[in-house]
Amino acid sequence: MFGSVVVPADGCHLLSGCGFPAPSADIFTWPVLASFHLFGIEFNITKPVVLLMLGAVMIMAFFLLAAAKPKLVPGRFQSLGELGYTFVRDQISREVIGKDGDKYVPLLVSLFFFVWVLNLFSIIPIAQFPVTSKFAFPVGLALMVWVTYMVLGMKKQGPIKFFTNMMFPPGLPKPIYLILAPIELLSNVFVRPFTLAVRLFANMFAGHLLLTIFSIGAWYLVSPSVVGALGATASLTMTIVLTGFEMFIQFLQAFIFTLLTAVYIGGSLHAEH
Amino acid sequence: MSLLAEVTGSLGPIGYGLAAIGPGIGIGIIFGNGVQAIARQPEAYGVIRQNMLLGFALAEALALIGFVAPFVLK
């Protein structure tokens, strides 16, 4: 389960004549735990997939428990669930879309907590791997958002009106549209899902790499010398500080992912005036 | 055509460094002005913070693409 994480050999320290075993992108590939064929496609189960399912089950269990027996005076789980729900509704949906966005709050709540939990696996002992740092998972989520706001826009504004509204925002001098229309089309239809996926992926990828570099650095610098002792302490301190920073980044990225989803949905609901 | 100059070695980090300049300036401007706006009008905190994070996310995307590119285009 701990797979191909490049752990420097036991004797590999500063003065033992061995170079710094810098981690590379290889730490993101995991050995296959199990595999099966379905409809001619090979499915490989690796640690990120296990964590993904665990995350999904955890969130489902939590919200089912929170909403199992709703009472006027909420119990412990219910008030925690309501806290999460109202946070997304008031801070994201109502601020961005407005009152008529309340219909889409369940989607936003699920997205926010799903992404957050997947990110949080980065610093949970034993798991210690952000699932969203495998590019396929953010791509799946971004595609879902893309389908949602495209279909919603075509439904609410009409299939052709949606694109013309998008490409020709009113109130600009005519020649500008020559440049603006293709740019708007490109950015709304193609760049949006791409950056949505890449932003989440790259943040988690960079964060995990950063934590790995400093923790391997601390282990590598352990040696009977002044430089080694000071360096190892500094590196270990850095690991702890960065873990705290990562917690902030994980929350922020889940928040931004949901915020942008809300912005896109809002844009599909009301054409730009 | 003869070769006049060539750059070799690990160019990925150099590319990332260059890619981080623009977003760095952009993010600085966004948060600087955001904090200033909050200081001037604390009651508009919600709207300002939300737009600040939005601008931050858009500017940051460029730096992150620059970070990923060296891994992808080896």
Tab-separated table of C-alpha atoms in Angstrom:
chain	number	residue	atom	x	y	z
A	1	MET	CA	0.000	0.000	0.000
A	2	PHE	CA	2.847	2.397	0.639
A	3	GLY	CA	4.034	1.737	-2.852
A	4	SER	CA	6.788	3.387	-4.756
A	5	VAL	CA	7.438	6.352	-2.477
A	6	VAL	CA	11.136	6.977	-2.857
A	7	VAL	CA	12.444	6.460	0.626
A	8	PRO	CA	16.199	6.955	0.880
A	9	ALA	CA	17.973	3.841	2.037
A	10	ASP	CA	18.655	3.690	5.756
A	11	GLY	CA	22.307	4.573	5.433
A	12	CYS	CA	21.754	7.460	3.065
A	13	HIS	CA	22.712	10.521	5.087
A	14	LEU	CA	24.711	13.696	4.575
A	15	LEU	CA	28.205	12.374	5.283
A	16	SER	CA	27.795	8.802	4.062
A	17	GLY	CA	28.804	9.788	0.569
A	18	CYS	CA	25.377	9.644	-0.975
A	19	GLY	CA	23.708	12.438	-2.896
A	20	PHE	CA	20.387	13.995	-1.917
A	21	PRO	CA	17.714	11.570	-3.115
A	22	ALA	CA	15.428	14.271	-4.481
A	23	PRO	CA	11.864	13.081	-5.071
A	24	SER	CA	10.527	13.355	-8.598
A	25	ALA	CA	7.141	12.962	-10.246
A	26	ASP	CA	7.589	9.207	-9.686
A	27	ILE	CA	6.189	9.544	-6.164
A	28	PHE	CA	2.783	10.030	-7.761
A	29	THR	CA	2.639	6.607	-9.398
A	30	TRP	CA	1.358	3.756	-7.280
A	31	PRO	CA	1.555	-0.005	-7.670
A	32	VAL	CA	-1.624	-1.756	-8.752
A	33	LEU	CA	-3.381	-3.411	-5.815
A	34	ALA	CA	-6.017	-5.213	-7.834
A	35	SER	CA	-7.310	-5.146	-11.371
A	36	PHE	CA	-10.348	-6.404	-13.214
A	37	HIS	CA	-11.855	-6.264	-16.687
A	38	LEU	CA	-15.250	-4.754	-17.345
A	39	PHE	CA	-16.650	-4.239	-20.864
A	40	GLY	CA	-13.173	-4.822	-22.260
A	41	ILE	CA	-11.626	-2.003	-20.245
A	42	GLU	CA	-8.950	-2.738	-17.700
A	43	PHE	CA	-9.604	-1.205	-14.294
A	44	ASN	CA	-6.644	-0.909	-11.958
A	45	ILE	CA	-7.235	-0.239	-8.290
A	46	THR	CA	-4.435	1.795	-6.704
A	47	LYS	CA	-4.106	3.652	-3.436
A	48	PRO	CA	-5.606	6.922	-4.777
A	49	VAL	CA	-8.678	5.002	-5.969
A	50	VAL	CA	-9.091	3.401	-2.545
A	51	LEU	CA	-8.798	6.838	-0.924
A	52	LEU	CA	-11.289	8.270	-3.426
A	53	MET	CA	-13.895	5.658	-2.524
A	54	LEU	CA	-13.151	6.111	1.168
A	55	GLY	CA	-13.677	9.861	0.802
A	56	ALA	CA	-16.964	9.385	-1.036
A	57	VAL	CA	-18.226	6.916	1.583
A	58	MET	CA	-17.134	9.200	4.438
A	59	ILE	CA	-19.014	12.187	3.033
A	60	MET	CA	-22.127	10.175	2.241
A	61	ALA	CA	-22.112	8.658	5.722
A	62	PHE	CA	-21.632	12.045	7.362
A	63	PHE	CA	-24.422	13.806	5.519
A	64	LEU	CA	-26.798	10.861	5.803
A	65	LEU	CA	-26.171	10.834	9.526
A	66	ALA	CA	-26.614	14.593	9.720
A	67	ALA	CA	-29.924	14.535	7.840
A	68	ALA	CA	-31.246	11.210	9.171
A	69	LYS	CA	-33.649	12.537	11.784
A	70	PRO	CA	-33.974	16.302	11.317
A	71	LYS	CA	-35.155	18.067	14.468
A	72	LEU	CA	-36.074	21.650	15.138
A	73	VAL	CA	-33.383	21.776	17.808
A	74	PRO	CA	-30.484	20.123	15.966
A	75	GLY	CA	-28.314	17.488	17.563
A	76	ARG	CA	-24.545	17.308	17.290
A	77	PHE	CA	-24.289	15.873	13.763
A	78	GLN	CA	-27.195	17.844	12.430
A	79	SER	CA	-25.808	21.193	13.540
A	80	LEU	CA	-22.398	20.317	12.055
A	81	GLY	CA	-24.045	19.394	8.766
A	82	GLU	CA	-26.140	22.558	8.821
A	83	LEU	CA	-23.011	24.595	9.520
A	84	GLY	CA	-21.343	23.176	6.391
A	85	TYR	CA	-24.475	23.603	4.303
A	86	THR	CA	-25.139	27.194	5.325
A	87	PHE	CA	-21.459	28.062	4.865
A	88	VAL	CA	-21.581	27.063	1.194
A	89	ARG	CA	-25.019	28.592	0.708
A	90	ASP	CA	-24.280	31.979	2.287
A	91	GLN	CA	-20.611	32.429	1.376
A	92	ILE	CA	-20.672	31.025	-2.152
A	93	SER	CA	-24.127	30.520	-3.650
A	94	ARG	CA	-25.988	33.582	-2.314
A	95	GLU	CA	-22.970	35.878	-2.891
A	96	VAL	CA	-22.374	34.748	-6.471
A	97	ILE	CA	-25.677	33.539	-7.933
A	98	GLY	CA	-28.237	35.092	-5.604
A	99	LYS	CA	-31.476	33.668	-4.263
A	100	ASP	CA	-32.297	31.609	-7.349
A	101	GLY	CA	-29.042	29.722	-6.900
A	102	ASP	CA	-30.463	27.881	-3.896
A	103	LYS	CA	-31.482	25.061	-6.241
A	104	TYR	CA	-27.831	24.326	-6.944
A	105	VAL	CA	-26.579	24.454	-3.362
A	106	PRO	CA	-26.717	20.631	-2.922
A	107	LEU	CA	-24.359	20.244	-5.892
A	108	LEU	CA	-22.035	22.940	-4.547
A	109	VAL	CA	-22.056	21.463	-1.036
A	110	SER	CA	-21.185	17.998	-2.336
A	111	LEU	CA	-18.451	19.384	-4.583
A	112	PHE	CA	-16.953	21.504	-1.822
A	113	PHE	CA	-16.791	18.746	0.788
A	114	PHE	CA	-15.732	16.076	-1.699
A	115	VAL	CA	-12.810	18.151	-3.001
A	116	TRP	CA	-11.872	19.221	0.509
A	117	VAL	CA	-11.772	15.680	1.883
A	118	LEU	CA	-9.798	14.436	-1.121
A	119	ASN	CA	-7.310	17.260	-0.521
A	120	LEU	CA	-7.206	16.607	3.212
A	121	PHE	CA	-5.952	13.053	2.650
A	122	SER	CA	-2.621	14.753	1.919
A	123	ILE	CA	-1.889	15.303	5.601
A	124	ILE	CA	-3.862	12.492	7.245
A	125	PRO	CA	-1.394	9.887	8.532
A	126	ILE	CA	-1.305	6.574	6.602
A	127	ALA	CA	-3.302	8.090	3.730
A	128	GLN	CA	-0.799	10.924	3.157
A	129	PHE	CA	-1.625	11.404	-0.475
A	130	PRO	CA	-3.865	14.087	-1.949
A	131	VAL	CA	-6.148	12.195	-4.320
A	132	THR	CA	-6.646	15.347	-6.381
A	133	SER	CA	-2.939	15.348	-7.272
A	134	LYS	CA	-3.684	12.605	-9.781
A	135	PHE	CA	-4.781	14.579	-12.834
A	136	ALA	CA	-7.635	12.233	-13.793
A	137	PHE	CA	-9.702	13.055	-10.682
A	138	PRO	CA	-9.804	16.871	-11.076
A	139	VAL	CA	-10.461	16.317	-14.799
A	140	GLY	CA	-13.487	14.184	-13.946
A	141	LEU	CA	-14.817	16.800	-11.541
A	142	ALA	CA	-14.187	19.653	-13.984
A	143	LEU	CA	-15.947	17.764	-16.798
A	144	MET	CA	-18.950	17.308	-14.544
A	145	VAL	CA	-19.018	21.059	-13.846
A	146	TRP	CA	-18.564	21.765	-17.556
A	147	VAL	CA	-21.520	19.590	-18.563
A	148	THR	CA	-23.609	21.176	-15.798
A	149	TYR	CA	-23.096	24.782	-16.806
A	150	MET	CA	-23.217	24.151	-20.566
A	151	VAL	CA	-26.481	22.201	-20.384
A	152	LEU	CA	-27.941	24.672	-17.893
A	153	GLY	CA	-27.031	27.625	-20.103
A	154	MET	CA	-28.543	26.053	-23.196
A	155	LYS	CA	-31.693	25.201	-21.272
A	156	LYS	CA	-32.178	28.597	-19.633
A	157	GLN	CA	-31.099	30.859	-22.507
A	158	GLY	CA	-31.799	28.681	-25.526
A	159	PRO	CA	-29.164	26.639	-27.362
A	160	ILE	CA	-28.166	29.384	-29.851
A	161	LYS	CA	-28.882	32.401	-27.647
A	162	PHE	CA	-26.524	30.929	-25.051
A	163	PHE	CA	-23.582	31.121	-27.426
A	164	THR	CA	-24.470	34.500	-28.894
A	165	ASN	CA	-24.948	35.972	-25.425
A	166	MET	CA	-21.575	34.542	-24.480
A	167	MET	CA	-19.743	35.812	-27.558
A	168	PHE	CA	-21.370	39.233	-27.944
A	169	PRO	CA	-21.647	41.018	-24.588
A	170	PRO	CA	-23.645	44.183	-25.351
A	171	GLY	CA	-22.392	47.743	-25.195
A	172	LEU	CA	-19.092	47.573	-27.060
A	173	PRO	CA	-17.983	49.236	-30.312
A	174	LYS	CA	-18.672	46.922	-33.278
A	175	PRO	CA	-15.057	46.235	-34.464
A	176	ILE	CA	-14.107	44.975	-31.005
A	177	TYR	CA	-16.368	41.948	-31.494
A	178	LEU	CA	-14.052	40.675	-34.239
A	179	ILE	CA	-11.423	40.029	-31.584
A	180	LEU	CA	-13.663	39.514	-28.588
A	181	ALA	CA	-16.089	36.906	-29.932
A	182	PRO	CA	-13.531	34.128	-30.597
A	183	ILE	CA	-11.701	34.889	-27.349
A	184	GLU	CA	-14.913	34.692	-25.331
A	185	LEU	CA	-15.934	31.450	-26.998
A	186	LEU	CA	-12.516	29.920	-26.400
A	187	SER	CA	-12.303	31.043	-22.785
A	188	ASN	CA	-15.863	30.068	-21.861
A	189	VAL	CA	-16.020	26.686	-23.519
A	190	PHE	CA	-12.473	25.347	-23.545
A	191	VAL	CA	-10.220	27.261	-21.161
A	192	ARG	CA	-12.647	27.245	-18.214
A	193	PRO	CA	-12.761	23.468	-17.586
A	194	PHE	CA	-9.051	23.185	-18.342
A	195	THR	CA	-7.946	25.782	-15.797
A	196	LEU	CA	-10.484	24.494	-13.279
A	197	ALA	CA	-8.882	21.041	-13.393
A	198	VAL	CA	-5.276	22.224	-13.687
A	199	ARG	CA	-5.577	24.682	-10.792
A	200	LEU	CA	-6.731	22.040	-8.341
A	201	PHE	CA	-4.337	19.395	-9.648
A	202	ALA	CA	-1.237	21.608	-9.735
A	203	ASN	CA	-1.819	23.041	-6.255
A	204	MET	CA	-2.103	19.604	-4.689
A	205	PHE	CA	0.748	18.219	-6.793
A	206	ALA	CA	3.073	21.055	-5.786
A	207	GLY	CA	2.030	20.839	-2.137
A	208	HIS	CA	2.659	17.111	-1.919
A	209	LEU	CA	6.033	17.472	-3.649
A	210	LEU	CA	7.001	20.269	-1.262
A	211	LEU	CA	6.138	18.226	1.830
A	212	THR	CA	8.021	15.213	0.447
A	213	ILE	CA	11.131	17.244	-0.346
A	214	PHE	CA	11.353	18.701	3.144
A	215	SER	CA	10.647	15.444	4.956
A	216	ILE	CA	13.209	13.553	2.861
A	217	GLY	CA	15.584	16.472	3.424
A	218	ALA	CA	15.185	16.175	7.200
A	219	TRP	CA	15.927	12.434	7.075
A	220	TYR	CA	18.894	12.932	4.715
A	221	LEU	CA	20.497	15.650	6.847
A	222	VAL	CA	20.518	13.529	10.026
A	223	SER	CA	24.267	13.118	10.608
A	224	PRO	CA	26.876	13.751	13.329
A	225	SER	CA	27.779	17.249	12.190
A	226	VAL	CA	26.746	20.823	12.985
A	227	VAL	CA	25.400	21.446	9.485
A	228	GLY	CA	23.470	18.197	9.575
A	229	ALA	CA	21.928	18.794	13.002
A	230	LEU	CA	20.893	22.362	12.217
A	231	GLY	CA	19.741	21.490	8.706
A	232	ALA	CA	17.700	18.502	9.817
A	233	THR	CA	15.993	20.578	12.522
A	234	ALA	CA	15.268	23.381	10.092
A	235	SER	CA	13.945	20.963	7.494
A	236	LEU	CA	11.706	19.202	10.021
A	237	THR	CA	10.391	22.562	11.266
A	238	MET	CA	9.727	23.513	7.666
A	239	THR	CA	7.769	20.273	7.163
A	240	ILE	CA	5.536	21.093	10.125
A	241	VAL	CA	5.037	24.706	9.061
A	242	LEU	CA	4.247	23.619	5.509
A	243	THR	CA	1.740	21.059	6.787
A	244	GLY	CA	-0.144	23.929	8.400
A	245	PHE	CA	0.147	25.971	5.222
A	246	GLU	CA	-1.089	23.020	3.166
A	247	MET	CA	-4.167	22.751	5.385
A	248	PHE	CA	-4.973	26.332	4.438
A	249	ILE	CA	-4.292	25.705	0.733
A	250	GLN	CA	-6.471	22.578	0.736
A	251	PHE	CA	-9.401	24.493	2.138
A	252	LEU	CA	-8.788	27.431	-0.207
A	253	GLN	CA	-8.631	25.235	-3.307
A	254	ALA	CA	-11.856	23.435	-2.415
A	255	PHE	CA	-13.436	26.854	-1.806
A	256	ILE	CA	-12.157	28.298	-5.093
A	257	PHE	CA	-13.269	25.219	-7.038
A	258	THR	CA	-16.790	25.608	-5.650
A	259	LEU	CA	-16.740	29.391	-6.062
A	260	LEU	CA	-15.828	29.109	-9.741
A	261	THR	CA	-18.476	26.433	-10.258
A	262	ALA	CA	-21.009	28.842	-8.758
A	263	VAL	CA	-19.751	31.650	-11.017
A	264	TYR	CA	-20.118	29.467	-14.110
A	265	ILE	CA	-23.578	28.294	-13.093
A	266	GLY	CA	-24.541	31.901	-12.340
A	267	GLY	CA	-23.306	32.958	-15.776
A	268	SER	CA	-25.434	30.270	-17.394
A	269	LEU	CA	-28.534	31.270	-15.418
A	270	HIS	CA	-28.449	34.966	-16.252
A	271	ALA	CA	-26.882	36.248	-19.445
A	272	GLU	CA	-24.421	39.090	-18.937
A	273	HIS	CA	-26.176	42.407	-19.036
B	1	MET	CA	22.939	27.802	-40.412
B	2	SER	CA	25.528	27.515	-37.692
B	3	LEU	CA	24.615	27.362	-34.038
B	4	LEU	CA	25.362	30.683	-32.343
B	5	ALA	CA	24.305	29.921	-28.787
B	6	GLU	CA	22.729	27.045	-26.936
B	7	VAL	CA	21.211	26.620	-23.509
B	8	THR	CA	21.436	23.201	-21.905
B	9	GLY	CA	20.826	21.733	-18.456
B	10	SER	CA	17.650	21.671	-16.425
B	11	LEU	CA	15.572	24.333	-18.134
B	12	GLY	CA	12.337	23.386	-16.396
B	13	PRO	CA	13.065	25.327	-13.204
B	14	ILE	CA	14.188	28.343	-15.257
B	15	GLY	CA	10.954	28.191	-17.208
B	16	TYR	CA	8.971	28.000	-14.001
B	17	GLY	CA	10.868	30.976	-12.601
B	18	LEU	CA	9.978	33.018	-15.654
B	19	ALA	CA	6.376	31.850	-15.549
B	20	ALA	CA	6.046	32.902	-11.913
B	21	ILE	CA	7.000	36.563	-12.476
B	22	GLY	CA	3.717	37.724	-14.017
B	23	PRO	CA	1.328	35.919	-11.642
B	24	GLY	CA	3.521	37.025	-8.725
B	25	ILE	CA	3.042	40.670	-9.638
B	26	GLY	CA	-0.634	40.062	-10.380
B	27	ILE	CA	-1.378	38.335	-7.083
B	28	GLY	CA	0.469	41.102	-5.233
B	29	ILE	CA	-1.688	43.744	-6.894
B	30	ILE	CA	-4.889	41.776	-6.273
B	31	PHE	CA	-4.336	41.267	-2.552
B	32	GLY	CA	-2.811	44.717	-2.031
B	33	ASN	CA	-5.822	46.409	-3.533
B	34	GLY	CA	-8.180	43.969	-1.873
B	35	VAL	CA	-6.821	44.773	1.578
B	36	GLN	CA	-6.990	48.458	0.766
B	37	ALA	CA	-10.603	48.119	-0.334
B	38	ILE	CA	-11.504	46.263	2.866
B	39	ALA	CA	-9.784	48.951	4.947
B	40	ARG	CA	-11.787	51.654	3.186
B	41	GLN	CA	-15.096	49.837	3.323
B	42	PRO	CA	-15.104	47.081	5.948
B	43	GLU	CA	-18.836	46.478	5.515
B	44	ALA	CA	-18.258	45.256	1.931
B	45	TYR	CA	-15.879	42.552	3.188
B	46	GLY	CA	-17.890	39.621	1.785
B	47	VAL	CA	-18.079	40.889	-1.781
B	48	ILE	CA	-14.484	42.117	-1.816
B	49	ARG	CA	-13.057	38.880	-0.447
B	50	GLN	CA	-15.006	36.785	-2.923
B	51	ASN	CA	-13.818	38.867	-5.892
B	52	MET	CA	-10.290	38.945	-4.481
B	53	LEU	CA	-10.177	35.131	-4.342
B	54	LEU	CA	-11.618	34.933	-7.839
B	55	GLY	CA	-8.923	37.211	-9.242
B	56	PHE	CA	-6.289	35.345	-7.264
B	57	ALA	CA	-7.447	32.006	-8.708
B	58	LEU	CA	-7.326	33.310	-12.268
B	59	ALA	CA	-3.851	34.859	-11.900
B	60	GLU	CA	-2.510	31.829	-10.053
B	61	ALA	CA	-3.593	29.467	-12.840
B	62	LEU	CA	-0.826	30.857	-15.058
B	63	ALA	CA	1.866	30.153	-12.501
B	64	LEU	CA	0.535	26.638	-11.957
B	65	ILE	CA	0.485	25.861	-15.669
B	66	GLY	CA	4.113	27.023	-15.682
B	67	PHE	CA	4.796	24.660	-12.805
B	68	VAL	CA	3.236	21.654	-14.512
B	69	ALA	CA	4.669	22.290	-17.978
B	70	PRO	CA	8.250	21.143	-17.167
B	71	PHE	CA	6.893	17.830	-15.873
B	72	VAL	CA	4.757	17.280	-18.958
B	73	LEU	CA	7.086	18.552	-21.702
B	74	LYS	CA	10.319	16.913	-20.631
